[in-house]
Amino acid sequence: MIPKIHNKKRTLIVDGSILIYRIASALEEATQWEDDMWTLHADLKLGKRVLDTTLRNYQDKLNCNKIIIAQDHKNNFRLDIFPEYKSHRKKVRKPIIVKPLKEYLKENYESVSLPGLEGDDVCGILATKPGNKDKIVVLSGDKDMRTIPGIHHFIHDDSTEVVDEKTANYNFMYQTLTGDMTDGFGGCPTIGGVKASRVLANKKDLPEMWEAVVAEYGKQKLDKKYALTQARLARILRASDWDSKKEKPILWKM
């Protein structure tokens, strides 16, 4: 636990999709009715209770007096940049009570969804909004949230971290190099975690890191435009990346 996390009340921003998926997956049960007849079922009423209890427990644990659920929008701006983004996930069956649990969250909790954005983008924008520093705790299970400066609590290992801006920028550039195959983009060919760390070592700021990233892509005969596309896929939006008047993302560039 990060020291002083309990010293003042904060708002808990929850990546709704990850929490719902975990609960919905855990509650599915397979039943054999006859020799060759199997069905899946899940108790939605139980799912709602588990969801409520889980949120209350995190709210108490992290000393938050308010909960906001960040929801995915039906559209995703990254598909305009790279049509293959997360395309492999279309073939993966979602747990059967994911959709009704999402509706339950929307009806019973304060929820925020922004046009064309994923829930983690909403988390990133709210966490980095001017005046919100140290007032937000982001609850997620996504390691990519470490590209966002702020206080984070991770569901998968129940850990709390404070990520400063320099570390967040490093993680962003690291992700730009390594890519994320779970999201369907590959980053820079032949670059794994160890080599990405070497490329970024001792770079003092984001411009210097970006220069090193572009140079590494160049070694693979890939131009700056290609590197920029990978960076835009890797970047979880911050407040500076969102035009609230036009309700459109501001695509990252250096």
mmCIF file of C-alpha atoms in Angstrom:
data_model
loop_
_atom_site.group_PDB
_atom_site.id
_atom_site.type_symbol
_atom_site.label_atom_id
_atom_site.label_comp_id
_atom_site.label_asym_id
_atom_site.label_seq_id
_atom_site.Cartn_x
_atom_site.Cartn_y
_atom_site.Cartn_z
ATOM 1 C CA MET A 1 0.000 0.000 0.000
ATOM 2 C CA ILE A 2 1.324 3.450 -0.890
ATOM 3 C CA PRO A 3 1.955 5.551 2.248
ATOM 4 C CA LYS A 4 -0.569 8.309 2.956
ATOM 5 C CA ILE A 5 -3.179 6.798 0.597
ATOM 6 C CA HIS A 6 -5.685 7.045 3.460
ATOM 7 C CA ASN A 7 -4.939 10.621 4.445
ATOM 8 C CA LYS A 8 -7.756 12.197 2.461
ATOM 9 C CA LYS A 9 -10.905 11.272 0.608
ATOM 10 C CA ARG A 10 -10.685 10.695 -3.121
ATOM 11 C CA THR A 11 -12.873 9.672 -6.051
ATOM 12 C CA LEU A 12 -12.607 6.085 -7.289
ATOM 13 C CA ILE A 13 -12.618 5.881 -11.092
ATOM 14 C CA VAL A 14 -13.414 2.313 -12.126
ATOM 15 C CA ASP A 15 -12.632 0.724 -15.479
ATOM 16 C CA GLY A 16 -16.077 -0.859 -15.700
ATOM 17 C CA SER A 17 -15.377 -3.326 -18.507
ATOM 18 C CA ILE A 18 -12.525 -5.112 -16.742
ATOM 19 C CA LEU A 19 -14.388 -5.417 -13.442
ATOM 20 C CA ILE A 20 -17.561 -6.684 -15.115
ATOM 21 C CA TYR A 21 -15.696 -9.197 -17.269
ATOM 22 C CA ARG A 22 -13.923 -10.683 -14.254
ATOM 23 C CA ILE A 23 -17.136 -11.067 -12.270
ATOM 24 C CA ALA A 24 -19.180 -12.366 -15.210
ATOM 25 C CA SER A 25 -16.498 -14.936 -16.084
ATOM 26 C CA ALA A 26 -16.257 -16.195 -12.499
ATOM 27 C CA LEU A 27 -20.021 -16.738 -12.240
ATOM 28 C CA GLU A 28 -20.508 -18.835 -15.375
ATOM 29 C CA GLU A 29 -21.332 -22.460 -14.703
ATOM 30 C CA ALA A 30 -21.582 -25.362 -17.137
ATOM 31 C CA THR A 31 -24.396 -27.880 -16.670
ATOM 32 C CA GLN A 32 -24.738 -31.310 -18.279
ATOM 33 C CA TRP A 33 -28.418 -32.149 -18.856
ATOM 34 C CA GLU A 34 -28.021 -35.313 -20.897
ATOM 35 C CA ASP A 35 -25.075 -37.265 -22.227
ATOM 36 C CA ASP A 36 -24.418 -34.814 -25.050
ATOM 37 C CA MET A 37 -26.319 -31.722 -23.850
ATOM 38 C CA TRP A 38 -24.471 -28.972 -22.017
ATOM 39 C CA THR A 39 -25.501 -25.395 -21.247
ATOM 40 C CA LEU A 40 -23.892 -22.382 -19.635
ATOM 41 C CA HIS A 41 -25.737 -20.289 -17.091
ATOM 42 C CA ALA A 42 -25.015 -17.422 -14.709
ATOM 43 C CA ASP A 43 -27.023 -15.909 -11.873
ATOM 44 C CA LEU A 44 -27.473 -12.227 -12.757
ATOM 45 C CA LYS A 45 -28.919 -11.405 -9.337
ATOM 46 C CA LEU A 46 -25.796 -12.836 -7.720
ATOM 47 C CA GLY A 47 -23.655 -10.936 -10.226
ATOM 48 C CA LYS A 48 -25.248 -7.648 -9.187
ATOM 49 C CA ARG A 49 -24.642 -8.419 -5.509
ATOM 50 C CA VAL A 50 -21.020 -9.342 -6.133
ATOM 51 C CA LEU A 51 -20.529 -6.180 -8.186
ATOM 52 C CA ASP A 52 -22.032 -3.946 -5.485
ATOM 53 C CA THR A 53 -20.031 -5.642 -2.727
ATOM 54 C CA THR A 54 -16.800 -5.464 -4.721
ATOM 55 C CA LEU A 55 -17.203 -1.753 -5.400
ATOM 56 C CA ARG A 56 -18.043 -1.001 -1.752
ATOM 57 C CA ASN A 57 -15.000 -2.970 -0.591
ATOM 58 C CA TYR A 58 -12.660 -1.088 -2.928
ATOM 59 C CA GLN A 59 -14.259 2.216 -1.950
ATOM 60 C CA ASP A 60 -13.608 1.490 1.737
ATOM 61 C CA LYS A 61 -10.145 0.021 1.179
ATOM 62 C CA LEU A 62 -8.977 3.029 -0.841
ATOM 63 C CA ASN A 63 -10.730 5.628 1.333
ATOM 64 C CA CYS A 64 -12.851 7.042 -1.488
ATOM 65 C CA ASN A 65 -16.115 8.894 -0.917
ATOM 66 C CA LYS A 66 -17.342 8.693 -4.519
ATOM 67 C CA ILE A 67 -17.387 6.155 -7.356
ATOM 68 C CA ILE A 68 -17.459 6.927 -11.082
ATOM 69 C CA ILE A 69 -17.677 4.101 -13.617
ATOM 70 C CA ALA A 70 -15.748 4.616 -16.861
ATOM 71 C CA GLN A 71 -17.632 2.869 -19.671
ATOM 72 C CA ASP A 72 -16.600 1.934 -23.214
ATOM 73 C CA HIS A 73 -18.353 3.799 -26.023
ATOM 74 C CA LYS A 74 -19.822 1.749 -28.860
ATOM 75 C CA ASN A 75 -17.350 3.349 -31.311
ATOM 76 C CA ASN A 76 -13.555 3.339 -31.065
ATOM 77 C CA PHE A 77 -11.448 6.076 -32.662
ATOM 78 C CA ARG A 78 -8.423 3.740 -32.917
ATOM 79 C CA LEU A 79 -10.198 1.777 -35.642
ATOM 80 C CA ASP A 80 -9.910 4.871 -37.839
ATOM 81 C CA ILE A 81 -6.158 4.800 -37.288
ATOM 82 C CA PHE A 82 -5.697 1.036 -37.542
ATOM 83 C CA PRO A 83 -8.710 -1.071 -38.647
ATOM 84 C CA GLU A 84 -7.164 -4.268 -37.212
ATOM 85 C CA TYR A 85 -7.136 -2.859 -33.677
ATOM 86 C CA LYS A 86 -8.554 -5.543 -31.359
ATOM 87 C CA SER A 87 -10.104 -7.265 -34.407
ATOM 88 C CA HIS A 88 -9.129 -10.721 -33.080
ATOM 89 C CA ARG A 89 -11.371 -10.188 -30.048
ATOM 90 C CA LYS A 90 -14.496 -10.310 -32.194
ATOM 91 C CA LYS A 91 -14.139 -14.093 -32.293
ATOM 92 C CA VAL A 92 -13.949 -14.393 -28.508
ATOM 93 C CA ARG A 93 -17.242 -15.123 -26.725
ATOM 94 C CA LYS A 94 -18.061 -12.717 -23.918
ATOM 95 C CA PRO A 95 -19.481 -14.103 -20.663
ATOM 96 C CA ILE A 96 -23.267 -14.194 -20.917
ATOM 97 C CA ILE A 97 -24.072 -11.616 -18.232
ATOM 98 C CA VAL A 98 -21.559 -8.964 -19.357
ATOM 99 C CA LYS A 99 -24.170 -6.883 -21.153
ATOM 100 C CA PRO A 100 -26.829 -6.855 -18.380
ATOM 101 C CA LEU A 101 -24.158 -6.062 -15.781
ATOM 102 C CA LYS A 102 -23.048 -3.083 -17.875
ATOM 103 C CA GLU A 103 -26.639 -1.875 -17.977
ATOM 104 C CA TYR A 104 -26.911 -2.358 -14.222
ATOM 105 C CA LEU A 105 -23.823 -0.203 -13.646
ATOM 106 C CA LYS A 106 -25.152 2.495 -15.949
ATOM 107 C CA GLU A 107 -28.493 2.587 -14.148
ATOM 108 C CA ASN A 108 -27.202 2.444 -10.572
ATOM 109 C CA TYR A 109 -23.871 4.288 -10.535
ATOM 110 C CA GLU A 110 -22.550 7.541 -11.888
ATOM 111 C CA SER A 111 -21.101 6.541 -15.243
ATOM 112 C CA VAL A 112 -19.078 8.388 -17.857
ATOM 113 C CA SER A 113 -18.785 7.396 -21.517
ATOM 114 C CA LEU A 114 -17.182 9.670 -24.115
ATOM 115 C CA PRO A 115 -17.708 9.413 -27.890
ATOM 116 C CA GLY A 116 -15.285 7.026 -29.563
ATOM 117 C CA LEU A 117 -13.338 6.225 -26.402
ATOM 118 C CA GLU A 118 -12.615 3.116 -24.383
ATOM 119 C CA GLY A 119 -13.160 3.031 -20.649
ATOM 120 C CA ASP A 120 -9.438 3.264 -19.928
ATOM 121 C CA ASP A 121 -9.285 6.496 -21.956
ATOM 122 C CA VAL A 122 -12.050 7.896 -19.765
ATOM 123 C CA CYS A 123 -10.043 6.865 -16.690
ATOM 124 C CA GLY A 124 -6.961 8.582 -18.071
ATOM 125 C CA ILE A 125 -8.772 11.804 -18.934
ATOM 126 C CA LEU A 126 -10.473 12.099 -15.548
ATOM 127 C CA ALA A 127 -7.299 11.225 -13.632
ATOM 128 C CA THR A 128 -5.216 13.891 -15.401
ATOM 129 C CA LYS A 129 -7.810 16.644 -15.590
ATOM 130 C CA PRO A 130 -6.424 19.909 -14.159
ATOM 131 C CA GLY A 131 -7.159 20.090 -10.452
ATOM 132 C CA ASN A 132 -7.614 16.325 -10.084
ATOM 133 C CA LYS A 133 -4.032 15.455 -9.130
ATOM 134 C CA ASP A 134 -4.034 13.283 -5.988
ATOM 135 C CA LYS A 135 -7.850 13.416 -5.893
ATOM 136 C CA ILE A 136 -8.419 10.326 -8.057
ATOM 137 C CA VAL A 137 -7.693 6.627 -7.625
ATOM 138 C CA VAL A 138 -8.005 4.589 -10.827
ATOM 139 C CA LEU A 139 -9.185 1.000 -10.324
ATOM 140 C CA SER A 140 -8.228 -1.261 -13.204
ATOM 141 C CA GLY A 141 -6.659 -4.586 -14.095
ATOM 142 C CA ASP A 142 -4.832 -3.235 -17.136
ATOM 143 C CA LYS A 143 -1.049 -2.860 -16.879
ATOM 144 C CA ASP A 144 -1.251 -0.233 -19.624
ATOM 145 C CA MET A 145 -2.764 2.165 -17.077
ATOM 146 C CA ARG A 146 0.800 2.711 -15.871
ATOM 147 C CA THR A 147 1.127 5.035 -18.873
ATOM 148 C CA ILE A 148 -1.152 7.445 -16.975
ATOM 149 C CA PRO A 149 0.291 9.565 -14.144
ATOM 150 C CA GLY A 150 -1.650 9.283 -10.905
ATOM 151 C CA ILE A 151 -2.699 6.849 -8.181
ATOM 152 C CA HIS A 152 -3.613 3.367 -9.426
ATOM 153 C CA HIS A 153 -4.978 0.273 -7.746
ATOM 154 C CA PHE A 154 -4.655 -2.944 -9.747
ATOM 155 C CA ILE A 155 -7.280 -5.647 -9.388
ATOM 156 C CA HIS A 156 -5.115 -8.570 -10.490
ATOM 157 C CA ASP A 157 -2.613 -8.337 -7.603
ATOM 158 C CA ASP A 158 -4.394 -5.930 -5.239
ATOM 159 C CA SER A 159 -1.499 -3.456 -5.384
ATOM 160 C CA THR A 160 -1.526 0.332 -5.240
ATOM 161 C CA GLU A 161 1.011 2.452 -7.128
ATOM 162 C CA VAL A 162 1.697 6.136 -7.601
ATOM 163 C CA VAL A 163 2.942 6.774 -11.151
ATOM 164 C CA ASP A 164 4.664 10.110 -11.751
ATOM 165 C CA GLU A 165 4.647 11.819 -15.139
ATOM 166 C CA LYS A 166 8.192 10.833 -16.101
ATOM 167 C CA THR A 167 7.469 7.168 -15.351
ATOM 168 C CA ALA A 168 4.157 7.345 -17.222
ATOM 169 C CA ASN A 169 5.921 8.789 -20.269
ATOM 170 C CA TYR A 170 8.577 6.072 -20.078
ATOM 171 C CA ASN A 171 5.880 3.386 -19.938
ATOM 172 C CA PHE A 172 4.120 4.999 -22.907
ATOM 173 C CA MET A 173 7.272 4.913 -25.028
ATOM 174 C CA TYR A 174 8.052 1.374 -23.821
ATOM 175 C CA GLN A 175 4.597 0.274 -25.000
ATOM 176 C CA THR A 176 5.146 2.052 -28.318
ATOM 177 C CA LEU A 177 8.242 -0.077 -28.863
ATOM 178 C CA THR A 178 6.935 -3.430 -27.653
ATOM 179 C CA GLY A 179 3.350 -3.108 -28.919
ATOM 180 C CA ASP A 180 0.491 -5.028 -27.338
ATOM 181 C CA MET A 181 -0.680 -8.131 -29.161
ATOM 182 C CA THR A 182 -3.689 -8.426 -26.858
ATOM 183 C CA ASP A 183 -4.842 -5.198 -28.544
ATOM 184 C CA GLY A 184 -3.659 -6.320 -31.964
ATOM 185 C CA PHE A 185 -0.714 -3.995 -32.663
ATOM 186 C CA GLY A 186 2.856 -5.206 -32.789
ATOM 187 C CA GLY A 187 5.048 -2.198 -32.063
ATOM 188 C CA CYS A 188 8.576 -2.302 -33.454
ATOM 189 C CA PRO A 189 9.581 -5.689 -34.926
ATOM 190 C CA THR A 190 12.222 -7.636 -32.961
ATOM 191 C CA ILE A 191 11.829 -5.341 -29.925
ATOM 192 C CA GLY A 192 10.975 -7.079 -26.670
ATOM 193 C CA GLY A 193 10.944 -5.772 -23.150
ATOM 194 C CA VAL A 194 14.690 -6.044 -22.486
ATOM 195 C CA LYS A 195 15.692 -4.256 -25.686
ATOM 196 C CA ALA A 196 13.019 -1.579 -25.203
ATOM 197 C CA SER A 197 14.461 -0.869 -21.749
ATOM 198 C CA ARG A 198 17.932 -0.488 -23.254
ATOM 199 C CA VAL A 199 16.665 1.885 -25.949
ATOM 200 C CA LEU A 200 15.011 4.138 -23.361
ATOM 201 C CA ALA A 201 17.712 3.930 -20.692
ATOM 202 C CA ASN A 202 19.083 7.274 -19.460
ATOM 203 C CA LYS A 203 16.756 9.352 -21.638
ATOM 204 C CA LYS A 204 15.889 12.453 -19.638
ATOM 205 C CA ASP A 205 12.462 13.357 -21.030
ATOM 206 C CA LEU A 206 9.711 12.441 -23.507
ATOM 207 C CA PRO A 207 11.221 14.233 -26.550
ATOM 208 C CA GLU A 208 14.514 12.399 -26.038
ATOM 209 C CA MET A 209 12.725 9.065 -25.595
ATOM 210 C CA TRP A 210 10.637 9.676 -28.715
ATOM 211 C CA GLU A 211 13.761 10.437 -30.730
ATOM 212 C CA ALA A 212 15.236 7.111 -29.639
ATOM 213 C CA VAL A 213 12.000 5.282 -30.478
ATOM 214 C CA VAL A 214 11.862 6.756 -34.000
ATOM 215 C CA ALA A 215 15.524 5.818 -34.531
ATOM 216 C CA GLU A 216 14.805 2.227 -33.487
ATOM 217 C CA TYR A 217 11.904 1.995 -35.940
ATOM 218 C CA GLY A 218 14.242 3.405 -38.591
ATOM 219 C CA LYS A 219 16.636 0.500 -38.032
ATOM 220 C CA GLN A 220 13.749 -1.774 -39.063
ATOM 221 C CA LYS A 221 13.181 0.290 -42.250
ATOM 222 C CA LEU A 222 9.991 1.735 -40.746
ATOM 223 C CA ASP A 223 9.419 5.469 -40.966
ATOM 224 C CA LYS A 224 8.335 8.039 -38.388
ATOM 225 C CA LYS A 225 4.733 7.883 -39.623
ATOM 226 C CA TYR A 226 4.581 4.168 -38.815
ATOM 227 C CA ALA A 227 6.091 4.776 -35.381
ATOM 228 C CA LEU A 228 3.550 7.534 -34.756
ATOM 229 C CA THR A 229 0.669 5.178 -35.574
ATOM 230 C CA GLN A 230 2.000 2.673 -33.038
ATOM 231 C CA ALA A 231 2.333 5.450 -30.450
ATOM 232 C CA ARG A 232 -1.255 6.566 -30.996
ATOM 233 C CA LEU A 233 -2.463 2.998 -30.548
ATOM 234 C CA ALA A 234 -0.391 2.607 -27.374
ATOM 235 C CA ARG A 235 -1.420 5.898 -25.800
ATOM 236 C CA ILE A 236 -4.230 5.860 -23.275
ATOM 237 C CA LEU A 237 -5.659 9.345 -23.495
ATOM 238 C CA ARG A 238 -4.924 12.032 -20.935
ATOM 239 C CA ALA A 239 -6.877 15.235 -20.418
ATOM 240 C CA SER A 240 -4.560 17.030 -22.863
ATOM 241 C CA ASP A 241 -5.535 14.492 -25.563
ATOM 242 C CA TRP A 242 -9.258 15.268 -25.438
ATOM 243 C CA ASP A 243 -11.118 18.177 -27.072
ATOM 244 C CA SER A 244 -14.170 18.510 -24.837
ATOM 245 C CA LYS A 245 -15.865 21.066 -27.102
ATOM 246 C CA LYS A 246 -15.631 18.983 -30.267
ATOM 247 C CA GLU A 247 -15.841 15.723 -28.264
ATOM 248 C CA LYS A 248 -12.959 14.271 -30.239
ATOM 249 C CA PRO A 249 -9.522 12.931 -29.330
ATOM 250 C CA ILE A 250 -6.479 15.043 -30.089
ATOM 251 C CA LEU A 251 -4.133 12.564 -31.729
ATOM 252 C CA TRP A 252 -0.763 12.448 -30.010
ATOM 253 C CA LYS A 253 2.274 13.940 -31.726
ATOM 254 C CA MET A 254 5.687 15.166 -30.639
#
